[in-house]
Coordinates of C-alpha atoms in Angstrom, one line a residue:
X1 CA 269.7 6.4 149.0
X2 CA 270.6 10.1 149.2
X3 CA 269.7 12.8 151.2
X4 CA 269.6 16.7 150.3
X5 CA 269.4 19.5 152.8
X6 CA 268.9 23.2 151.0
X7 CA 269.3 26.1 153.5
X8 CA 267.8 28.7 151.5
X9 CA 267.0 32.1 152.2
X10 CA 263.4 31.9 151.8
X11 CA 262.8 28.1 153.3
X12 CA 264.9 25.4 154.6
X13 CA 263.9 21.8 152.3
X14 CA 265.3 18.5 152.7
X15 CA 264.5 16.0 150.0
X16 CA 265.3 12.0 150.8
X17 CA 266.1 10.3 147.3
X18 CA 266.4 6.7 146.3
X19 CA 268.4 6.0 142.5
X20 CA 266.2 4.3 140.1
X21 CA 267.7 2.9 137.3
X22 CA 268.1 6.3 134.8
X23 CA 266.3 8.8 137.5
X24 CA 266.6 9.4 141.4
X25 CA 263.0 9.0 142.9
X26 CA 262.4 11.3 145.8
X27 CA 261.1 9.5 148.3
X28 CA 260.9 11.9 151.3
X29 CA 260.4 16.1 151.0
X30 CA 259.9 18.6 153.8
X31 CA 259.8 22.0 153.4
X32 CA 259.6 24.8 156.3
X33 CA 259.6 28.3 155.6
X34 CA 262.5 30.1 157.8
X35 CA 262.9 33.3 156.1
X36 CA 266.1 32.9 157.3
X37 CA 267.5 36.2 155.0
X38 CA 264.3 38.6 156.3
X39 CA 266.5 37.0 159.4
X40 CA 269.5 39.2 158.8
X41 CA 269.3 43.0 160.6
X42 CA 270.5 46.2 159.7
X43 CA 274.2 45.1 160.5
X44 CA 274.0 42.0 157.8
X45 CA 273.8 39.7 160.9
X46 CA 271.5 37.5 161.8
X47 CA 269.1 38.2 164.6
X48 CA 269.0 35.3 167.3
X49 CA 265.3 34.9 167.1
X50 CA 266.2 33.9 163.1
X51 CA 269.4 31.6 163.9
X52 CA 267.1 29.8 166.7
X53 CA 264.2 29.1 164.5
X54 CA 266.6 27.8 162.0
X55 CA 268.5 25.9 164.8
X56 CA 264.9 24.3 165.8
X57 CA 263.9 23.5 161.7
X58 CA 267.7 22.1 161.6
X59 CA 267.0 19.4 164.9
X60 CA 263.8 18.6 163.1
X61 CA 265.1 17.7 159.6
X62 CA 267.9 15.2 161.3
X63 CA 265.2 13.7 163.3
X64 CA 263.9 13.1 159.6
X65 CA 266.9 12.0 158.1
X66 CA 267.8 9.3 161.2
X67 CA 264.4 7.7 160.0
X68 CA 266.4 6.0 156.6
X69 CA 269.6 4.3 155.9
X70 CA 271.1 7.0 153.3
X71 CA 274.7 6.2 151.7
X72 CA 275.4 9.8 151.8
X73 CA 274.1 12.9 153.0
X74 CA 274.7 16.8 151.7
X75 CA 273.6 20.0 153.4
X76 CA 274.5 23.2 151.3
X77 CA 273.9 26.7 151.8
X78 CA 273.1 29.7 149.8
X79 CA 272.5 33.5 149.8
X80 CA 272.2 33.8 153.3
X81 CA 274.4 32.5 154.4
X82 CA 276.9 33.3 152.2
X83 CA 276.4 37.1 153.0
X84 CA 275.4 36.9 156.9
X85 CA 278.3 38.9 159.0
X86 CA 277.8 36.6 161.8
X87 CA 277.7 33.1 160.2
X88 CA 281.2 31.9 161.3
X89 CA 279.7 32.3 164.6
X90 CA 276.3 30.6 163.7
X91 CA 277.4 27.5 161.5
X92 CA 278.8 25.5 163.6
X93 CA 275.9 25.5 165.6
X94 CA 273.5 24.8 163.0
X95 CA 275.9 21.9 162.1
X96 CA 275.9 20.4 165.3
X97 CA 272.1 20.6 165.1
X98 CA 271.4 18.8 161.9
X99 CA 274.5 16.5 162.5
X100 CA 276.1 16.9 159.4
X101 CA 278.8 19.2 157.6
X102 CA 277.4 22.1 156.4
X103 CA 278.9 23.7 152.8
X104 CA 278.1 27.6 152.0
X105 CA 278.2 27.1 148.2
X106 CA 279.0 30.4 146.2
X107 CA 275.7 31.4 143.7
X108 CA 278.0 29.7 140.4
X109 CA 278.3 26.4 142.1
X110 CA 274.5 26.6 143.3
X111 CA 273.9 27.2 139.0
X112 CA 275.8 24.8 139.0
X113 CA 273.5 22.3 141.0
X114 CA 270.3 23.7 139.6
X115 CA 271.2 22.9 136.4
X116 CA 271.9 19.2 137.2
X117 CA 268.8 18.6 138.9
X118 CA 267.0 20.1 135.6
X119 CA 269.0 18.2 133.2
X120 CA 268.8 14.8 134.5
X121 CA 265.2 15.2 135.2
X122 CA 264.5 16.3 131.1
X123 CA 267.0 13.9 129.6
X124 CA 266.8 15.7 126.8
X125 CA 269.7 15.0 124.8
X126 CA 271.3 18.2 122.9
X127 CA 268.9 20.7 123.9
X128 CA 270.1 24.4 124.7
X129 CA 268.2 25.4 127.3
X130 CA 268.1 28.6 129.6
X131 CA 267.6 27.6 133.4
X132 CA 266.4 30.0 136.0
X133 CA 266.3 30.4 139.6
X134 CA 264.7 32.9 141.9
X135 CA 265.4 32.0 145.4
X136 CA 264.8 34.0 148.7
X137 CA 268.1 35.5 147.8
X138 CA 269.9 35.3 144.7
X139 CA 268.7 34.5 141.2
X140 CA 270.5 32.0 139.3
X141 CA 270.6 32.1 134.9
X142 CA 272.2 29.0 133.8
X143 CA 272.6 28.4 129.8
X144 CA 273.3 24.6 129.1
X145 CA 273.5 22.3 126.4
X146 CA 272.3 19.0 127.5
X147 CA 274.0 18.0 130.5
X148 CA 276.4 20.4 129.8
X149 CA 276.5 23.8 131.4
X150 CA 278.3 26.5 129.0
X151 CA 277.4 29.9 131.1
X152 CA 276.0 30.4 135.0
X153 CA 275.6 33.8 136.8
X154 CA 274.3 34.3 140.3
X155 CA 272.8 37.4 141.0
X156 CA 272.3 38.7 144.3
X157 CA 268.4 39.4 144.1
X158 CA 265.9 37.5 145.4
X159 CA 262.1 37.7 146.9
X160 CA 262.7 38.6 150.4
X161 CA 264.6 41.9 149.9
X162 CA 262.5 42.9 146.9
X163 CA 259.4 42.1 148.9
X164 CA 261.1 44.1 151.7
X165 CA 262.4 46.9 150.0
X166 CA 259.4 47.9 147.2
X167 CA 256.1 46.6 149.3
X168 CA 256.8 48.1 152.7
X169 CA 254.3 47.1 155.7
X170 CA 253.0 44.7 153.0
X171 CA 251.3 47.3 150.9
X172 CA 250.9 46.6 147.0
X173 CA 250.4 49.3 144.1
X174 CA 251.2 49.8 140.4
X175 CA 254.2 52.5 141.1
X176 CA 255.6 50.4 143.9
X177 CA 255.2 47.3 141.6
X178 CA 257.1 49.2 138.6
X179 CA 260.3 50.3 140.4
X180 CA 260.5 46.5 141.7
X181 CA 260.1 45.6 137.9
X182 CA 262.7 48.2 136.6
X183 CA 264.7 47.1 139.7
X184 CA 265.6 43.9 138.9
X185 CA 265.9 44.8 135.3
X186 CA 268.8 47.2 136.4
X187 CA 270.6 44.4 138.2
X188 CA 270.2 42.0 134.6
X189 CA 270.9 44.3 132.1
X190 CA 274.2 44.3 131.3
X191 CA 274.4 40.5 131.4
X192 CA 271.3 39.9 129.5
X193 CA 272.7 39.5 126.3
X194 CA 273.9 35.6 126.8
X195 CA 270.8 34.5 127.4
X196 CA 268.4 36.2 125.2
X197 CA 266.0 33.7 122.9
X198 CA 268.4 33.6 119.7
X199 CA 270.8 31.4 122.2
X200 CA 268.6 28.7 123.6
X201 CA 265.6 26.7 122.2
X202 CA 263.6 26.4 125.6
X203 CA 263.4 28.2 129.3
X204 CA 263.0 26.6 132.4
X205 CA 261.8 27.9 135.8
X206 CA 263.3 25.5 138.5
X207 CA 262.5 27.4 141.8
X208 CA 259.4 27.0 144.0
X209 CA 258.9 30.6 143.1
X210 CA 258.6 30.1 139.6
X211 CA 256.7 27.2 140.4
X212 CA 254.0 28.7 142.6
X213 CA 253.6 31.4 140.1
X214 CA 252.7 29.4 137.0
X215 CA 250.6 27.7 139.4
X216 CA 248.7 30.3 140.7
X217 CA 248.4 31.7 136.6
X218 CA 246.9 28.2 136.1
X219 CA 244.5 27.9 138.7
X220 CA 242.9 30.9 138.3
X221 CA 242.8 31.8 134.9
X222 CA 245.0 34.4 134.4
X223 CA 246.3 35.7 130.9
X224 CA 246.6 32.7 128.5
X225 CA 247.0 30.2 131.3
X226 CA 251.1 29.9 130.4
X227 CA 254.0 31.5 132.5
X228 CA 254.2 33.9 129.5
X229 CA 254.8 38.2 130.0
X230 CA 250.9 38.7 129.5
X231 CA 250.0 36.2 132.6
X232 CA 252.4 37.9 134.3
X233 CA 251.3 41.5 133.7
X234 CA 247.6 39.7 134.7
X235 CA 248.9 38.4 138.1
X236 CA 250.4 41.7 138.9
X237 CA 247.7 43.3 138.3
X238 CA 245.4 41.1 140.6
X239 CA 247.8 41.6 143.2
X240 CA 247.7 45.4 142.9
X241 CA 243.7 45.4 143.2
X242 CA 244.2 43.1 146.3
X243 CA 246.5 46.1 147.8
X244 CA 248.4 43.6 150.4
X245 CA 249.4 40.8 151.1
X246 CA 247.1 40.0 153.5
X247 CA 244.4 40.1 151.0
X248 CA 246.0 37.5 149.0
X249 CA 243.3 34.0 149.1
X250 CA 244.1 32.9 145.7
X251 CA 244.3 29.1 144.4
X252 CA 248.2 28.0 144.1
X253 CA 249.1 30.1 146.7
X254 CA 250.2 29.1 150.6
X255 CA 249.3 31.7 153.1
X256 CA 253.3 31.2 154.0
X257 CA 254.4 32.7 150.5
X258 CA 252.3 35.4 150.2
X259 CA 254.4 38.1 151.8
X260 CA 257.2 37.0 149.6
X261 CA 255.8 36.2 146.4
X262 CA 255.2 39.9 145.1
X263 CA 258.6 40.5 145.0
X264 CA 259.6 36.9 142.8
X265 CA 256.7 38.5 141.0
X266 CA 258.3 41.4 140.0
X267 CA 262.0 40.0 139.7
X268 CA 260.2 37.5 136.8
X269 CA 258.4 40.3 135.2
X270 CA 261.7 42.1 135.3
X271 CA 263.9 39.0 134.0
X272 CA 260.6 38.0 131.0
X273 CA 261.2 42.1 129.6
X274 CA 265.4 42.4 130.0
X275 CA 265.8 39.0 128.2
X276 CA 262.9 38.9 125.7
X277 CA 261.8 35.4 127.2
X278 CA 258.2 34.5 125.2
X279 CA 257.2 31.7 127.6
X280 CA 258.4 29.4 130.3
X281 CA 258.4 26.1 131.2
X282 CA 257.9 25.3 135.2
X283 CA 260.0 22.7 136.4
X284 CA 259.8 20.4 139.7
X285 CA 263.8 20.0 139.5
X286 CA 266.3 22.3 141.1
X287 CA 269.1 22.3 143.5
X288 CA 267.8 19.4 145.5
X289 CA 267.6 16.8 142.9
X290 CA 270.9 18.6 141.6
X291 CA 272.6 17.8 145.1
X292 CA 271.5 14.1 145.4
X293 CA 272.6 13.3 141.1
X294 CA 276.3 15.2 142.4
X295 CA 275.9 12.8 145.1
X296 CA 275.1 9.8 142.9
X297 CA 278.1 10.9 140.5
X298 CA 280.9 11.0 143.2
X299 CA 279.7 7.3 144.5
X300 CA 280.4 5.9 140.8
X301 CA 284.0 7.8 140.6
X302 CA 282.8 10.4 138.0
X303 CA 283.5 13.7 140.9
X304 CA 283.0 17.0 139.1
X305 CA 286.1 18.1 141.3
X306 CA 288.8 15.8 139.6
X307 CA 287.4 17.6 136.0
X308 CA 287.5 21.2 137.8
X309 CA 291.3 20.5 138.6
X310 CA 292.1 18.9 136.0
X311 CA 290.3 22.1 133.8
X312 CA 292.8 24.7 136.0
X313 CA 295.9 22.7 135.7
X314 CA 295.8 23.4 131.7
X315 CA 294.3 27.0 131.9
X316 CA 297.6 27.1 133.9
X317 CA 299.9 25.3 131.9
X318 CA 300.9 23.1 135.1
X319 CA 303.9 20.5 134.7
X320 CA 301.7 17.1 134.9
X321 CA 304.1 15.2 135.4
X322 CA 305.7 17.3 138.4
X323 CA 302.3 17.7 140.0
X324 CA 301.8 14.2 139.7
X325 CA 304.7 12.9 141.4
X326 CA 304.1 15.5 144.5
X327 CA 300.9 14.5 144.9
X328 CA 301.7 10.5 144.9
X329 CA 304.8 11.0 147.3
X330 CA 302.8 13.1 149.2
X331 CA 299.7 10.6 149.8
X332 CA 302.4 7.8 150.5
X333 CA 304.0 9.9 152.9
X334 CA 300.0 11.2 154.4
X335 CA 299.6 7.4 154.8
X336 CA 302.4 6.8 157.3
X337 CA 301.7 9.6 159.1
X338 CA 298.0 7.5 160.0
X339 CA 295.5 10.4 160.2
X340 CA 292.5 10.0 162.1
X341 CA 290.5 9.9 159.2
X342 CA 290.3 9.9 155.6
X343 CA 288.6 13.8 155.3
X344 CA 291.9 15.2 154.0
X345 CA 293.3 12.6 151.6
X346 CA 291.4 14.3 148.5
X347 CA 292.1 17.9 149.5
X348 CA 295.5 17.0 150.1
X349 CA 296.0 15.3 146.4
X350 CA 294.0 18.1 144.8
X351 CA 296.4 21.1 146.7
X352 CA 299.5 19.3 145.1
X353 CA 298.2 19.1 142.3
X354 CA 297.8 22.9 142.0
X355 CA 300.3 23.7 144.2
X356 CA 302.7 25.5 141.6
X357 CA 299.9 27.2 140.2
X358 CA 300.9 30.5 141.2
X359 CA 303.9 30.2 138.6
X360 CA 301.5 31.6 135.8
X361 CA 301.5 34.8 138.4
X362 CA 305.7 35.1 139.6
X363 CA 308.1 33.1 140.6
X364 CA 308.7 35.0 143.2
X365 CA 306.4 34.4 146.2
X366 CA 304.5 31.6 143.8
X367 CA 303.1 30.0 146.5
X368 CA 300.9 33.2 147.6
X369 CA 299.8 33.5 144.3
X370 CA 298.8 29.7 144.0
X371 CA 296.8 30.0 147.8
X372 CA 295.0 33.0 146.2
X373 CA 293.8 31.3 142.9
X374 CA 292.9 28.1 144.6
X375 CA 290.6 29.7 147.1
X376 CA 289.2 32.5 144.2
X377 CA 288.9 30.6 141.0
X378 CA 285.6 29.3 140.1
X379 CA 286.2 25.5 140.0
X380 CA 283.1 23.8 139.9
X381 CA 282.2 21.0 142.2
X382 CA 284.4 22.4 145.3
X383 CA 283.1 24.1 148.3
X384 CA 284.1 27.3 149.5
X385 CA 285.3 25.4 152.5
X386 CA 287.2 23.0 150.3
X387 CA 288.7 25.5 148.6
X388 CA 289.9 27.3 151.8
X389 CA 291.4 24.0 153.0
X390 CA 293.2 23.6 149.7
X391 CA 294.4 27.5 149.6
X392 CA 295.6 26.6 153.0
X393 CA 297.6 24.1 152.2
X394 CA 299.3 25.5 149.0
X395 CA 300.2 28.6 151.6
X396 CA 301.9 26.5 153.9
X397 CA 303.8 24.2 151.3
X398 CA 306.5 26.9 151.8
X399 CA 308.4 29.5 153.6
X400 CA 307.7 29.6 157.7
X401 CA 304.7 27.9 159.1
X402 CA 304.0 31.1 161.5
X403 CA 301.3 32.6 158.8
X404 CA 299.2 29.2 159.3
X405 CA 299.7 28.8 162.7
X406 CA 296.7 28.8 163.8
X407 CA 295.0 25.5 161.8
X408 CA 298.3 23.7 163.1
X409 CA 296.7 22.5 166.2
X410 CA 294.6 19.8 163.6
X411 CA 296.9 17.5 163.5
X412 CA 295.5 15.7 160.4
X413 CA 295.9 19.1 159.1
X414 CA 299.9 19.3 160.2
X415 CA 299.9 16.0 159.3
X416 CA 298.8 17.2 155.4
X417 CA 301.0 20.0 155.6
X418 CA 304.0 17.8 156.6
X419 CA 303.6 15.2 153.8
X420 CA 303.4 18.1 150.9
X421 CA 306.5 20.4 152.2
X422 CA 308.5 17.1 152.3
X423 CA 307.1 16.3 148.8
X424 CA 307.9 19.6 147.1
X425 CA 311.5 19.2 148.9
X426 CA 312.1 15.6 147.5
X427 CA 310.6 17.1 144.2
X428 CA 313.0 20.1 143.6
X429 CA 315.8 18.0 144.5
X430 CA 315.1 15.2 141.6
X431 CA 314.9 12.2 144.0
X432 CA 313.0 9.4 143.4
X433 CA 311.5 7.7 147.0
X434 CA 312.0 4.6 147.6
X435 CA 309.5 4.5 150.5
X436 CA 311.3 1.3 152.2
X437 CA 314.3 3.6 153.0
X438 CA 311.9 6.7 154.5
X439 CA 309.9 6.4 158.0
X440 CA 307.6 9.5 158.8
X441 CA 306.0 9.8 162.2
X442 CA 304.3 12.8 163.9
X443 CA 302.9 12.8 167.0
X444 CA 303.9 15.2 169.8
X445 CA 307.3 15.6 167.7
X446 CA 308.4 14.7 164.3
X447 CA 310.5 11.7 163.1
X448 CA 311.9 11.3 160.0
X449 CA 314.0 8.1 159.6
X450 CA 316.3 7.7 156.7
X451 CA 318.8 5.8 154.8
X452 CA 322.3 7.4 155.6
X453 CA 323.7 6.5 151.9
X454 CA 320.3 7.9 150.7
X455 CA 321.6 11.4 151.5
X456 CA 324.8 10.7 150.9
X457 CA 323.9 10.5 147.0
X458 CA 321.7 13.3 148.0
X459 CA 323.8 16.0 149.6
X460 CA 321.3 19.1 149.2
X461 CA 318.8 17.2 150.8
X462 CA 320.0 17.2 154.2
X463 CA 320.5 21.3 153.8
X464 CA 316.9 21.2 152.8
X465 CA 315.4 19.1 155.5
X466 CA 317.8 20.8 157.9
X467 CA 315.9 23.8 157.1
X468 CA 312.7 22.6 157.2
X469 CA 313.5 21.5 161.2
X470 CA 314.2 25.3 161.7
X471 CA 310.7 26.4 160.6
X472 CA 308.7 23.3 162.5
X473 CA 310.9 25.0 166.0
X474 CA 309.9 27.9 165.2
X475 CA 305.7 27.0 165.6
X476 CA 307.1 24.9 168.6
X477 CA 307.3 21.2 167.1
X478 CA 310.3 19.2 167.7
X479 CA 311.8 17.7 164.4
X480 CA 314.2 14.5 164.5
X481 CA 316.3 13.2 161.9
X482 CA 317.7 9.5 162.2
X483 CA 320.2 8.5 159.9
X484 CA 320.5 4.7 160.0
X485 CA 323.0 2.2 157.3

């Protein structure tokens, strides 16, 4: 069983999903209505009345997800989070109130997602498909193949500030309705081409917003009954006569979502004219069921992440066989350093295999060049904290240890550093380890036992590790080398 928490802009859901044989079968869904980026003040922080009713929905939802024995659990974040000024100061919180790791995934990676949950739940083998998402804030296009995604773009535009910004106080009418329209068609145009008609055979809607608005079109006989341009136009309409949002009583529409569907409203109607779409097809599937299928994936060894770095060490024409060989020495030598846990073994493998990188930028200052890439690039599957962690790592593989001095105090974290500098050394100086003449320890100090005939067919070595107990003095840790027959 699997668990999936989505922080949205517009509502915080949590779906609890059990795997089926071909299909994950959600088992559990709650959905509570934050409005977590109409949250976010003039500043771009958020207010404290919005982090502590997110805080409260947070303590709820692990309440929830203490009620089943789940194999894994994943809480992501989107929009706003991702923009909020003040969310370093706010996440931890909200982690310590659902009890779980929170990841702020950038808008690809959240396509990304989206596009997971809507292709597993078709199975539709070989059809190209345009997915879209309009979330409280950012909109999501997603062209695929399949299973396979060939094109994602996030946009950020989404319900709450178009509701904000064109139907102030609430109030609804046609001019109001056309610059949200033309609006979101400015924010599309240029990358509308990609995803016109002539490039996929049928268009999905996976968001609740998409959702609801077929629903409503449905349930009260609007246009031709399909999510088509004309329904739309009819809906709009009807919304205009109404005047506000307060007048809004229709079928297929919560009282909750009324203040906020206007402007999805007008971002679809804007999306249906830039990209010539004919008709739509609403979908229950989305980020959720894309989350828990990721998930599934990772438990059966088939991680996204391991293609992702694979992917960017041939765009970068990395040495395989030189990345591999850091990246085994350096998990051998992670392993006798006995971290506390197991949460930086992968990020740790992944950062040396990446680590040179920055070579495709300079030679020079390589290492700067790799940290930036790793933490920038889109690779799909990672987390913009993973991807941090790795950048951190390449940084410090190294050069002084001053300019990440301040993650040091982990010690897993030195612990990672330690076992990839001492890699890369043994590396560039073409030794092969034979682990049963090398003892690593590192507790208040570091102790590096060796062979003495080991460096004495090795002389650069010892200038090399000589100079590496230079730059672990310098961030005040002691660095002994014992030299043994």
């Amino acid at each position: 069983m699997y668990a999936a928490v989505d922080l949205g802009s517009n509502s915080f859901r949590l779906h609890v999903g059990k795997h089926d044989g071909d299909t994950i079968r959600v088992v559990k869904s709650v959905r509570d209505p934050i409005r977590l980026a109409a949250g976010l003040d003039a500043n771009g922080d958020l207010t404290e009345a919005a982090m502590q009713g997110a805080l409260a929905c947070l303590q709820r939802f692990r309440a929830i997800l203490a009620g089943f024995e789940l194999d894994a659990v994943r809480v992501v974040a989107t929009s706003a989070m991702r923009v909020a000024r003040n969310g370093a100061v706010f996440l931890p919180l909200a982690e310590q109130a659902i009890g779980y790791p929170i990841e702020i995934i950038s808008g690809e990676e959240e396509g990304r997602l989206i596009y997971m949950g809507v292709a597993n739940a078709l199975a539709i083998p070989g059809e190209r498909r345009l997915v879209m998402d309009i979330g409280g804030g950012s909109t999501e296009l997603i062209l695929g193949r399949g299973n396979d995604i060939e094109r994602v773009e996030s946009f950020s535009l989404g319900t709450v500030k178009q509701s904000l910004s064109f139907f102030i106080g609430g109030r609804i009418d046609a001019p109001s309705f056309e610059a949200a329209i033309l609006s979101a068609r400015s924010h599309f145009e240029d990358a509308a081409p990609p995803y016109r008609p002539q490039h996929w055979k049928t268009a999905y809607g996976s968001s609740g917003t998409i959702r609801t608005i077929a629903d409503i079109i449905v349930r009260n006989k609007l246009g031709d009954g399909l999510l088509s341009g004309v329904s739309l136009d009819a809906l709009a309409r009807r919304f205009i006569e109404l005047g506000h949002t307060s007048r809004i009583d229709m079928p297929g529409l919560r009282p909750d979502r009324a203040s906020t569907i206007v402007g999805g409203l007008a971002i679809l109607i804007g999306l249906f004219r830039e990209l010539a779409i004919p008709v739509m097809t609403p979908i229950e599937a989305g980020l959720r069921m894309g989350v828990m299928w990721d998930l599934y994936l990772r438990s059966t060894k088939r991680d996204r992440r391991e293609q992702s770095v694979q992917g960017c060490m041939e765009k970068f024409h990395i040495d395989q066989q030189r990345a591999g060989r850091v990246a085994e020495q350096a998990l051998a030598m992670y392993a006798q350093l006995k971290p506390t846990s197991d949460a930086l073994v992968k990020c740790l493998r992944w950062s040396s295999l990446l680590h040179e990188v920055g070579l495709a930028v300079s030679q020079t200052g390589y290492h700067k060049h790799a940290s930036y890439i790793v933490e920038n690039a889109d690779l799909p599957g990672f987390t913009t904290r993973e991807q941090k962690t790795m950048s951190r790592l390449i940084l410090a593989q190294k050069g002084n240890l001053r300019k990440i001095g301040e993650v040091l105090s982990d010690p897993d974290f030195a612990k990672a550093v330690l076992a990839l500098r001492l890699s890369i050394l043994l590396m560039h100086a073409r030794i092969e380890v034979d682990f049963s003449e090398l003892r690593l320890r590192m507790k208040s100090r570091i102790e590096l036992d060796i062979k003495r005939g080991w460096v004495a067919h090795h002389p650069t070595v010892s200038f090399w590790i000589e100079k590496e107990q230079e730059f672990w003095d310098e961030v005040g840790v002691d660095f002994t080398i014992r030299a043994s027959a």
